[in-house]
Tab-separated table of C-alpha atoms in Angstrom:
chain	number	residue	atom	x	y	z
K	1	MET	CA	139.675	95.932	91.286
K	2	THR	CA	140.197	95.143	87.630
K	3	ALA	CA	141.735	96.672	84.866
K	4	ALA	CA	137.768	97.543	83.522
K	5	GLU	CA	136.682	98.751	86.663
K	6	ARG	CA	139.739	100.922	87.420
K	7	GLN	CA	139.231	102.339	83.627
K	8	GLY	CA	135.210	102.903	84.573
K	9	ARG	CA	135.960	105.205	87.719
K	10	ALA	CA	138.695	106.993	85.459
K	11	ALA	CA	136.204	107.712	83.040
K	12	LEU	CA	133.724	109.638	85.577
K	13	PRO	CA	133.920	112.915	85.759
K	14	SER	CA	134.277	115.308	88.821
K	15	VAL	CA	131.410	116.995	90.914
K	16	ASP	CA	132.846	120.358	90.122
K	17	ARG	CA	132.781	119.563	86.400
K	18	VAL	CA	129.202	118.034	86.666
K	19	LEU	CA	128.257	121.080	88.615
K	20	ARG	CA	129.556	123.816	85.987
K	21	THR	CA	127.380	122.927	83.350
K	22	LYS	CA	124.174	124.268	82.038
K	23	GLU	CA	122.125	121.502	82.991
K	24	ALA	CA	123.330	121.746	86.501
K	25	ASP	CA	122.279	125.508	86.992
K	26	ALA	CA	118.672	124.345	85.988
K	27	LEU	CA	118.198	121.883	88.612
K	28	ILE	CA	119.800	124.063	91.024
K	29	VAL	CA	117.215	126.667	90.506
K	30	ARG	CA	114.674	124.161	91.128
K	31	TYR	CA	115.705	122.110	93.916
K	32	GLY	CA	118.456	123.707	95.860
K	33	ARG	CA	122.597	123.486	95.650
K	34	SER	CA	122.729	121.326	98.483
K	35	ALA	CA	120.209	118.718	97.094
K	36	VAL	CA	121.764	118.668	93.328
K	37	VAL	CA	125.194	118.235	95.026
K	38	ASP	CA	123.806	115.005	96.958
K	39	ALA	CA	122.082	113.316	93.912
K	40	ILE	CA	125.153	114.279	91.645
K	41	ARG	CA	127.568	112.429	94.349
K	42	ALA	CA	125.052	109.934	94.599
K	43	ALA	CA	124.855	109.004	90.794
K	44	LEU	CA	128.905	109.074	90.766
K	45	GLU	CA	128.752	106.943	93.838
K	46	THR	CA	126.345	104.315	91.934
K	47	ARG	CA	128.686	104.422	89.046
K	48	ARG	CA	131.981	104.075	90.971
K	49	CYS	CA	130.993	100.939	92.294
K	50	ARG	CA	129.894	99.212	89.515
K	51	GLY	CA	133.123	100.331	87.690
K	52	ALA	CA	131.261	101.763	84.838
K	53	GLY	CA	132.305	104.968	83.136
K	54	ALA	CA	129.825	108.052	82.487
K	55	SER	CA	129.724	111.330	80.952
K	56	ALA	CA	128.192	114.982	82.923
K	57	ALA	CA	125.524	114.737	80.694
K	58	THR	CA	124.604	111.076	81.789
K	59	ILE	CA	124.945	111.856	85.682
K	60	ILE	CA	123.044	115.112	84.945
K	61	LYS	CA	119.988	113.077	83.495
K	62	GLU	CA	120.402	110.303	86.192
K	63	SER	CA	120.312	112.892	89.360
K	64	ALA	CA	117.575	114.721	87.753
K	65	GLN	CA	115.571	111.331	87.553
K	66	SER	CA	116.660	110.792	91.333
K	67	LEU	CA	115.675	114.475	92.199
K	68	ALA	CA	112.072	114.526	90.662
K	69	ARG	CA	111.471	110.776	92.564
K	70	GLU	CA	112.490	112.430	95.409
K	71	MET	CA	110.724	115.881	95.574
K	72	ALA	CA	107.398	114.016	94.394
K	73	PRO	CA	105.026	114.532	96.651
K	74	SER	CA	104.029	111.663	98.429
K	75	GLN	CA	100.169	112.051	98.474
K	76	ARG	CA	99.186	112.082	94.885
K	77	ARG	CA	95.755	112.413	93.211
K	78	VAL	CA	94.352	108.983	92.138
K	79	PHE	CA	91.665	107.914	90.309
K	80	ASN	CA	89.383	105.743	93.186
K	81	LEU	CA	87.689	102.923	90.955
K	82	THR	CA	87.631	100.444	93.702
K	83	GLY	CA	83.938	100.766	93.818
K	84	THR	CA	83.964	102.222	97.240
K	85	VAL	CA	83.132	105.565	97.244
K	86	LEU	CA	83.922	106.892	100.641
K	87	HIS	CA	87.409	104.801	100.831
K	88	THR	CA	89.065	105.446	103.954
K	89	ASN	CA	92.653	104.931	102.140
K	90	LEU	CA	91.923	107.160	99.493
K	91	GLY	CA	90.723	109.930	101.474
K	92	ARG	CA	87.088	109.637	101.922
K	93	ALA	CA	84.741	112.259	100.856
K	94	PRO	CA	86.089	114.545	98.091
K	95	LEU	CA	85.086	118.254	98.737
K	96	PRO	CA	82.554	120.772	97.213
K	97	GLU	CA	84.391	123.429	95.238
K	98	GLU	CA	82.990	125.936	97.974
K	99	ALA	CA	85.018	124.275	100.458
K	100	ILE	CA	88.076	123.846	98.351
K	101	ALA	CA	87.980	127.760	97.799
K	102	ALA	CA	87.282	128.529	101.668
K	103	ALA	CA	90.202	126.371	102.887
K	104	VAL	CA	92.587	127.990	100.062
K	105	GLU	CA	91.487	131.699	101.600
K	106	ALA	CA	92.391	130.172	105.002
K	107	MET	CA	95.439	129.253	103.699
K	108	ARG	CA	96.732	132.367	102.424
K	109	ASP	CA	96.417	135.045	104.950
K	110	PRO	CA	95.525	135.630	108.937
K	111	THR	CA	91.975	135.089	109.556
K	112	THR	CA	89.600	135.296	112.498
K	113	LEU	CA	90.610	132.012	113.620
K	114	GLU	CA	89.814	132.822	117.392
K	115	TYR	CA	89.460	137.010	117.136
K	116	ASP	CA	86.344	138.457	117.435
K	117	ILE	CA	86.109	141.616	115.573
K	118	ASP	CA	83.306	143.321	117.517
K	119	SER	CA	85.318	143.325	121.164
K	120	GLY	CA	88.467	143.110	119.331
K	121	LYS	CA	89.210	140.123	122.341
K	122	ARG	CA	89.931	136.417	121.908
K	123	GLY	CA	87.073	134.426	119.961
K	124	GLU	CA	86.236	130.685	119.954
K	125	ARG	CA	87.164	128.760	116.810
K	126	ASP	CA	84.297	126.450	117.324
K	127	ASP	CA	81.613	129.462	116.543
K	128	HIS	CA	82.528	129.473	112.900
K	129	VAL	CA	80.430	126.253	112.910
K	130	ALA	CA	78.693	125.867	115.691
K	131	GLY	CA	75.790	128.393	114.575
K	132	TRP	CA	75.255	125.852	111.409
K	133	LEU	CA	75.396	122.785	113.049
K	134	THR	CA	72.698	124.169	115.790
K	135	ARG	CA	70.935	125.522	113.091
K	136	LEU	CA	70.842	122.458	110.608
K	137	ILE	CA	70.598	119.737	113.629
K	138	ALA	CA	68.289	121.992	115.964
K	139	ALA	CA	70.691	120.942	118.799
K	140	GLU	CA	71.482	123.359	121.905
K	141	ALA	CA	75.373	123.410	121.143
K	142	ALA	CA	78.199	122.057	119.262
K	143	LEU	CA	82.101	121.409	119.243
K	144	THR	CA	84.309	120.148	116.655
K	145	VAL	CA	87.392	118.161	116.892
K	146	ASN	CA	90.048	116.112	114.623
K	147	ASN	CA	88.065	113.068	114.014
K	148	ASN	CA	85.025	111.023	115.489
K	149	ALA	CA	87.259	109.130	117.687
K	150	GLY	CA	88.834	111.951	119.073
K	151	ALA	CA	84.903	113.196	119.441
K	152	LEU	CA	84.317	110.197	121.264
K	153	VAL	CA	87.351	109.888	123.017
K	154	LEU	CA	86.894	113.724	124.524
K	155	THR	CA	83.190	112.822	125.649
K	156	LEU	CA	84.035	109.794	127.620
K	157	ASN	CA	87.222	111.487	129.228
K	158	THR	CA	85.141	114.085	130.536
K	159	LEU	CA	81.642	112.391	131.572
K	160	ALA	CA	82.837	108.983	132.636
K	161	LYS	CA	86.780	109.454	134.003
K	162	GLY	CA	87.216	106.997	136.478
K	163	CYS	CA	83.802	105.793	135.681
K	164	GLU	CA	81.697	102.980	134.262
K	165	THR	CA	80.555	103.266	130.705
K	166	ILE	CA	77.707	100.776	129.498
K	167	VAL	CA	77.634	99.478	126.093
K	168	SER	CA	76.136	96.461	124.807
K	169	ARG	CA	78.332	93.473	123.581
K	170	GLY	CA	76.722	93.798	120.262
K	171	GLU	CA	78.042	97.399	120.238
K	172	LEU	CA	81.856	96.755	120.891
K	173	ILE	CA	82.657	97.743	117.276
K	174	GLU	CA	86.108	97.854	115.294
K	175	ILE	CA	86.871	100.178	112.821
K	176	GLY	CA	89.792	100.578	110.517
K	177	GLY	CA	93.505	99.757	111.375
K	178	SER	CA	92.392	97.315	114.169
K	179	PHE	CA	90.802	100.560	116.418
K	180	ARG	CA	88.355	99.230	118.849
K	181	LEU	CA	86.002	100.685	121.136
K	182	PRO	CA	87.035	99.157	124.108
K	183	ASP	CA	90.803	100.284	123.547
K	184	ILE	CA	89.503	103.629	122.643
K	185	MET	CA	87.403	103.862	126.284
K	186	ALA	CA	90.532	102.487	128.314
K	187	ARG	CA	92.667	105.296	126.657
K	188	ALA	CA	89.820	107.824	127.422
K	189	GLY	CA	89.948	106.684	131.479
K	190	THR	CA	86.431	105.136	131.610
K	191	ARG	CA	85.716	101.460	132.548
K	192	LEU	CA	84.048	99.350	130.277
K	193	ARG	CA	80.660	97.611	131.189
K	194	GLU	CA	79.373	95.354	129.230
K	195	VAL	CA	75.760	94.226	128.922
K	196	GLY	CA	73.733	91.420	127.353
K	197	THR	CA	75.246	89.217	124.477
K	198	THR	CA	76.674	89.626	121.234
K	199	ASN	CA	73.092	89.226	119.296
K	200	ARG	CA	70.792	89.882	121.453
K	201	THR	CA	70.724	93.017	124.896
K	202	HIS	CA	67.344	94.024	126.661
K	203	LEU	CA	66.785	97.114	128.651
K	204	ALA	CA	67.149	95.111	131.370
K	205	ASP	CA	70.171	94.345	131.301
K	206	TYR	CA	71.291	97.904	131.060
K	207	ALA	CA	69.149	98.716	134.220
K	208	ALA	CA	70.772	96.262	136.285
K	209	ALA	CA	74.161	97.553	135.040
K	210	ILE	CA	73.415	101.006	136.395
K	211	GLY	CA	74.509	101.847	140.114
K	212	PRO	CA	76.775	104.049	141.996
K	213	GLU	CA	79.998	104.006	139.280
K	214	THR	CA	77.902	104.242	136.305
K	215	GLY	CA	79.339	107.476	134.425
K	216	LEU	CA	76.970	107.216	131.076
K	217	ILE	CA	75.195	104.896	128.537
K	218	LEU	CA	76.577	104.494	125.059
K	219	LYS	CA	74.979	103.185	122.418
K	220	ALA	CA	77.352	102.917	119.049
K	221	HIS	CA	75.769	102.751	115.944
K	222	THR	CA	76.826	99.780	114.200
K	223	SER	CA	77.580	101.218	110.285
K	224	ASN	CA	80.030	99.082	109.223
K	225	TYR	CA	78.626	95.589	110.115
K	226	ALA	CA	75.368	94.023	110.378
K	227	ILE	CA	74.094	91.191	113.059
K	228	GLU	CA	71.382	89.286	111.858
K	229	GLY	CA	68.712	86.233	112.533
K	230	PHE	CA	68.118	85.571	116.559
K	231	THR	CA	68.714	89.427	117.271
K	232	ALA	CA	67.321	91.947	119.500
K	233	ALA	CA	68.635	95.765	120.614
K	234	VAL	CA	67.206	98.208	122.630
K	235	SER	CA	65.746	101.497	120.810
K	236	ALA	CA	67.445	104.845	121.364
K	237	VAL	CA	64.468	105.988	122.487
K	238	LYS	CA	63.844	103.553	125.320
K	239	LEU	CA	67.832	104.047	126.586
K	240	ALA	CA	67.014	107.958	126.687
K	241	ALA	CA	64.423	107.433	129.242
K	242	LEU	CA	66.338	105.077	131.318
K	243	ALA	CA	69.222	107.240	131.198
K	244	ARG	CA	66.729	110.505	131.998
K	245	GLU	CA	65.182	108.079	135.076
K	246	ARG	CA	68.848	107.692	136.543
K	247	ALA	CA	69.854	111.041	135.663
K	248	ILE	CA	73.484	110.009	133.905
K	249	PRO	CA	74.127	111.003	130.203
K	250	PHE	CA	72.898	108.808	127.173
K	251	VAL	CA	75.602	109.264	124.361
K	252	GLU	CA	75.254	108.006	120.716
K	253	ASP	CA	78.150	107.503	118.181
K	254	LEU	CA	76.721	107.513	114.724
K	255	GLY	CA	80.102	106.818	113.182
K	256	SER	CA	79.226	108.154	109.796
K	257	GLY	CA	76.652	110.416	110.884
K	258	SER	CA	74.269	112.335	108.301
K	259	LEU	CA	72.116	115.258	108.370
K	260	VAL	CA	70.344	114.726	105.888
K	261	ASP	CA	68.160	111.413	105.053
K	262	PHE	CA	69.339	109.755	102.274
K	263	GLU	CA	66.011	108.511	101.396
K	264	ARG	CA	64.909	110.979	99.481
K	265	TRP	CA	67.765	110.112	96.593
K	266	GLY	CA	66.603	106.559	96.854
K	267	LEU	CA	70.017	105.309	98.926
K	268	PRO	CA	69.708	103.306	102.098
K	269	HIS	CA	68.427	105.140	105.011
K	270	GLU	CA	70.690	106.410	107.712
K	271	PRO	CA	69.815	107.687	111.214
K	272	THR	CA	70.218	111.302	111.076
K	273	VAL	CA	71.992	113.049	113.952
K	274	ALA	CA	68.773	115.180	114.107
K	275	GLU	CA	66.784	112.180	114.751
K	276	ALA	CA	69.233	110.925	117.466
K	277	LEU	CA	68.966	114.094	119.127
K	278	ALA	CA	64.727	113.793	118.806
K	279	GLN	CA	65.118	110.281	120.071
K	280	GLY	CA	66.478	111.604	123.718
K	281	ALA	CA	70.642	111.223	122.844
K	282	ASP	CA	71.879	113.964	125.364
K	283	LEU	CA	74.902	114.208	123.132
K	284	VAL	CA	75.584	112.206	119.388
K	285	THR	CA	79.331	112.422	117.873
K	286	PHE	CA	80.103	112.058	114.318
K	287	SER	CA	82.049	112.307	111.478
K	288	GLY	CA	82.585	115.446	109.180
K	289	ASP	CA	84.364	113.445	106.042
K	290	LYS	CA	82.190	110.400	105.457
K	291	LEU	CA	78.671	110.819	104.754
K	292	LEU	CA	78.115	114.713	105.760
K	293	GLY	CA	81.061	115.020	102.799
K	294	GLY	CA	83.080	117.508	104.244
K	295	PRO	CA	86.632	117.039	105.641
K	296	GLN	CA	88.245	115.472	108.324
K	297	ALA	CA	86.188	116.329	111.419
K	298	GLY	CA	84.725	114.944	114.437
K	299	LEU	CA	81.465	116.439	115.552
K	300	VAL	CA	79.394	116.818	119.245
K	301	VAL	CA	76.066	118.052	119.496
K	302	GLY	CA	73.515	118.422	122.164
K	303	ARG	CA	73.060	119.162	125.351
K	304	ALA	CA	74.627	123.049	125.855
K	305	ASP	CA	75.705	121.963	129.386
K	306	LEU	CA	77.396	118.870	128.171
K	307	VAL	CA	79.071	120.342	125.428
K	308	ARG	CA	80.521	122.956	127.899
K	309	ARG	CA	82.239	120.522	130.066
K	310	LEU	CA	83.651	118.922	127.033
K	311	ALA	CA	85.005	122.342	125.901
K	312	ARG	CA	86.632	122.835	129.000
K	313	ASN	CA	88.564	119.511	129.087
K	314	PRO	CA	92.278	120.483	128.789
K	315	LEU	CA	91.985	117.268	125.933
K	316	LYS	CA	89.749	119.460	123.577
K	317	ARG	CA	92.588	121.569	122.730
K	318	ALA	CA	94.944	118.821	121.873
K	319	LEU	CA	91.939	117.617	119.246
K	320	ARG	CA	90.789	120.972	117.908
K	321	LEU	CA	90.939	121.587	114.289
K	322	ASP	CA	92.820	124.010	112.694
K	323	LYS	CA	91.662	127.203	110.739
K	324	ILE	CA	92.106	125.021	107.198
K	325	ARG	CA	89.623	122.825	108.154
K	326	LEU	CA	87.245	124.864	109.737
K	327	ALA	CA	87.094	127.086	106.869
K	328	ALA	CA	86.071	124.091	104.495
K	329	LEU	CA	83.633	122.322	107.045
K	330	GLU	CA	81.760	125.737	107.278
K	331	ALA	CA	81.848	125.922	103.519
K	332	VAL	CA	80.020	122.741	103.066
K	333	LEU	CA	77.577	123.497	106.193
K	334	ARG	CA	76.321	126.184	104.121
K	335	LEU	CA	75.237	123.931	101.448
K	336	TYR	CA	72.923	121.961	103.634
K	337	VAL	CA	70.800	125.140	103.745
K	338	ASP	CA	69.426	124.415	100.166
K	339	PRO	CA	68.561	120.544	100.374
K	340	ASP	CA	67.057	120.840	96.606
K	341	ARG	CA	70.532	121.253	95.321
K	342	LEU	CA	72.678	119.097	97.703
K	343	ALA	CA	73.178	116.178	95.216
K	344	GLU	CA	74.505	118.420	92.426
K	345	ARG	CA	76.991	120.496	94.922
K	346	LEU	CA	78.223	117.990	97.098
K	347	PRO	CA	80.351	115.361	95.558
K	348	ALA	CA	80.027	112.662	97.474
K	349	LEU	CA	76.461	112.596	97.441
K	350	ARG	CA	76.553	113.020	93.457
K	351	LEU	CA	78.593	110.055	93.315
K	352	LEU	CA	76.260	108.261	96.011
K	353	THR	CA	73.405	109.225	94.021
K	354	ARG	CA	74.785	108.544	89.949
K	355	PRO	CA	71.954	106.795	88.292
K	356	ALA	CA	73.296	103.438	87.149
K	357	GLU	CA	72.040	103.905	83.748
K	358	GLU	CA	74.417	106.959	83.463
K	359	ILE	CA	77.500	104.815	84.922
K	360	ARG	CA	76.616	102.052	82.268
K	361	ALA	CA	76.301	104.938	79.340
K	362	LEU	CA	79.635	105.805	80.653
K	363	GLY	CA	81.090	102.046	80.339
K	364	GLU	CA	79.826	101.803	77.012
K	365	ARG	CA	81.625	105.134	75.624
K	366	LEU	CA	84.486	103.941	77.545
K	367	LEU	CA	85.146	100.404	76.043
K	368	PRO	CA	86.214	100.825	72.416
K	369	ALA	CA	89.034	103.229	74.037
K	370	VAL	CA	90.406	101.075	76.462
K	371	GLU	CA	89.789	98.071	74.278
K	372	ARG	CA	91.956	99.476	71.750
K	373	ARG	CA	94.875	100.743	74.318
K	374	LEU	CA	94.621	96.942	76.214
K	375	HIS	CA	94.070	94.483	73.244
K	376	GLN	CA	97.605	93.093	73.151
K	377	ILE	CA	97.555	92.869	77.436
K	378	ALA	CA	94.054	91.512	78.611
K	379	GLU	CA	90.285	91.446	77.523
K	380	VAL	CA	88.195	94.009	78.576
K	381	SER	CA	84.507	93.978	78.774
K	382	LEU	CA	81.603	95.490	80.542
K	383	VAL	CA	80.062	93.875	83.930
K	384	GLU	CA	77.345	94.663	86.337
K	385	THR	CA	78.476	95.518	89.944
K	386	LYS	CA	77.915	96.944	93.118
K	387	SER	CA	79.494	99.867	94.577
K	388	GLN	CA	80.334	99.907	98.261
K	389	ILE	CA	79.170	103.597	99.823
K	390	GLY	CA	81.539	103.333	102.302
K	391	SER	CA	84.735	100.733	104.042
K	392	GLY	CA	83.577	102.252	107.621
K	393	ALA	CA	80.245	103.862	106.109
K	394	LEU	CA	77.610	101.377	105.714
K	395	PRO	CA	79.724	98.806	103.678
K	396	VAL	CA	76.831	96.322	103.606
K	397	SER	CA	74.491	99.057	101.802
K	398	LEU	CA	75.410	98.363	98.168
K	399	LEU	CA	74.510	100.579	95.066
K	400	PRO	CA	74.188	99.015	91.356
K	401	SER	CA	76.925	100.096	89.359
K	402	THR	CA	79.446	99.028	85.895
K	403	ALA	CA	83.108	98.096	85.451
K	404	LEU	CA	85.515	97.412	82.834
K	405	ALA	CA	86.427	93.947	83.681
K	406	LEU	CA	90.455	92.881	82.862
K	407	ARG	CA	90.924	89.670	82.199
K	408	PRO	CA	95.062	88.871	81.359
K	409	ARG	CA	94.747	87.373	77.317
K	410	GLN	CA	97.223	84.516	77.555
K	411	ARG	CA	97.918	83.600	81.659
K	412	ARG	CA	95.274	83.966	83.556
K	413	SER	CA	97.107	82.839	86.982
K	414	GLY	CA	96.491	84.816	90.505
K	415	ALA	CA	99.853	86.699	89.632
K	416	ALA	CA	98.674	87.935	86.145
K	417	VAL	CA	96.072	89.417	87.273
K	418	GLU	CA	97.958	91.182	90.424
K	419	GLY	CA	100.180	92.126	87.424
K	420	LEU	CA	97.511	94.241	85.700
K	421	ALA	CA	96.401	95.646	89.199
K	422	ARG	CA	99.814	97.103	89.737
K	423	ALA	CA	100.544	98.497	86.348
K	424	LEU	CA	97.610	100.257	86.709
K	425	ARG	CA	98.920	101.804	90.103
K	426	LEU	CA	102.131	102.594	88.431
K	427	LEU	CA	100.453	104.870	85.836
K	428	PRO	CA	101.402	108.553	86.295
K	429	ILE	CA	98.160	109.249	88.267
K	430	PRO	CA	97.431	105.851	89.710
K	431	VAL	CA	94.647	103.881	88.994
K	432	ILE	CA	92.826	102.134	92.067
K	433	SER	CA	90.909	98.731	91.003
K	434	ARG	CA	89.795	95.805	92.308
K	435	ILE	CA	90.441	92.059	91.922
K	436	GLU	CA	87.305	89.546	92.048
K	437	ALA	CA	86.914	86.276	90.421
K	438	GLY	CA	90.222	86.397	88.465
K	439	ARG	CA	89.648	89.729	87.000
K	440	VAL	CA	90.826	93.469	87.633
K	441	LEU	CA	87.603	95.431	88.306
K	442	LEU	CA	87.305	99.185	87.129
K	443	ASP	CA	84.368	100.032	89.206
K	444	LEU	CA	83.347	103.525	86.940
K	445	ARG	CA	80.709	105.338	90.002
K	446	CYS	CA	83.501	107.401	90.883
K	447	LEU	CA	85.121	108.323	87.290
K	448	ASP	CA	84.471	111.817	86.217
K	449	ASP	CA	87.949	112.697	84.395
K	450	LYS	CA	87.426	110.291	81.464
K	451	ALA	CA	89.675	111.630	79.169
K	452	GLY	CA	92.382	111.839	81.743
K	453	PHE	CA	91.856	108.424	82.239
K	454	ILE	CA	91.715	107.273	78.907
K	455	ALA	CA	95.251	109.654	77.713
K	456	GLN	CA	97.214	107.918	80.079
K	457	LEU	CA	96.417	104.185	78.999
K	458	ASP	CA	98.710	104.475	76.170
K	459	GLN	CA	101.829	104.099	78.443
K	460	PHE	CA	99.934	100.712	79.747
K	461	SER	CA	101.511	98.344	78.099
K	462	GLU	CA	105.234	99.214	78.412
K	463	LEU	CA	104.230	99.315	82.345
K	464	VAL	CA	102.937	95.617	82.248
K	465	SER	CA	105.900	94.711	80.370
K	466	GLU	CA	108.406	96.312	83.074
K	467	THR	CA	106.583	95.248	86.350
K	468	ALA	CA	104.614	91.940	85.601
K	469	GLY	CA	108.223	90.341	85.558
K	470	GLY	CA	107.389	88.152	82.822
K	471	SER	CA	104.060	87.179	84.159
K	472	LEU	CA	101.977	88.865	81.273
K	473	PRO	CA	103.412	88.507	78.149
K	474	LEU	CA	101.645	91.021	75.176
K	475	ALA	CA	99.958	88.601	73.126
K	476	GLY	CA	101.137	89.962	69.633
K	477	ASN	CA	99.729	92.531	66.994
K	478	ARG	CA	96.233	90.575	67.274
K	479	GLY	CA	93.613	93.148	66.678
K	480	PRO	CA	91.430	94.280	69.085
K	481	HIS	CA	89.004	91.993	71.769
K	482	ALA	CA	85.605	91.759	70.150
K	483	GLY	CA	82.235	92.454	72.278
K	484	GLY	CA	81.212	95.335	73.869
K	485	THR	CA	78.114	93.147	75.251
K	486	LEU	CA	77.008	93.733	79.035
K	487	VAL	CA	77.617	90.448	80.864
K	488	SER	CA	77.110	89.458	84.593
């Protein structure tokens, strides 16, 4: 050990000395004594390993910073400027205030989750939403589980365990995270019976596959991709008739699932749950947190006898919803009773139906303020772009939108563009963007908090300098980039 290192070690205060400060007392009140002691010891050890001295005040400051980082919530609010409204990685549908209030109330106190007030006996948790679902969809019965994959697993395990499930090869979908329908079926205990080809499947293919081992026919809605060209698919109406004739259940997995026809708001048509039932599906499975606009949930509606069988499956308990999500889901379903005001009260639908002219006007108001704050770092312009409804919900259906495009001023390399995007993510409220054609695009469709977005951009220059590794040198004291013209 060098003399300098020995001197640095000697210049460090003891743990007890640091703990006797008023600042340490404040940290203990906030974080607890054990956590504060650990943080102080870690700060001292870091200094000791470097042979560097420090005052008690410095150790307290470093300890406070490390505690703040450690205790910060791992789930944080972000600005979703990716252009994907129902973004799986960002939590999908934002909830309406009614659902948030209902969830908070359910969290705060005991509730009648599984308690019948009239009889004083045990109740059924699905009853809180089943009545609304059957009313809105004209279904015989309904139940809920934790997500749509769970709904499908429960359905297959109940109706086709040890048997075959017939699916068209063109519908063997894969969803996010390499989660594949054949794998789900295997875990559910049913054997996949593929029929047809990738691009063409006929009714005769289904009919020929039905035999003593058949458990059900499954139709999976291909909401996250499209097959075009020389194609053929069998309608739900014909599959339902075939299933009835052979006395086997016909199940349709809608994936995203919608309770209303989106065409009334000028959006692409997505098959509704009511349409699927009217076309003859015995059961329909769909999500609660995509097009429906609610919390994460998997919903099953249809024939009462089949729903009762699903409810008796022991898997149902493993997949059930808690009181918080049930309360939020019930509040969302109540909004559907008034479809005329749905677009203004349901955030997901409001963002999907946001007029292109309104988004463009927002961009024109934001452009000067963003240019002033970023003029040393990036050229800023407005560009016409397309928003995506969802990464797993109508991803091929695009909506006209406007974005702020950021292009590094000096270095146009991919690393410079990535540096801009990373600096945006490191803001106090992370800004999640997308990179396209050598630019960082900030799609404004989902931006509601204009003031909050602008306010934190004052820190952007510092973050770029700290995180870009020299790939984004500042452009000096030049004036803001002239412009503001909408380009494509």
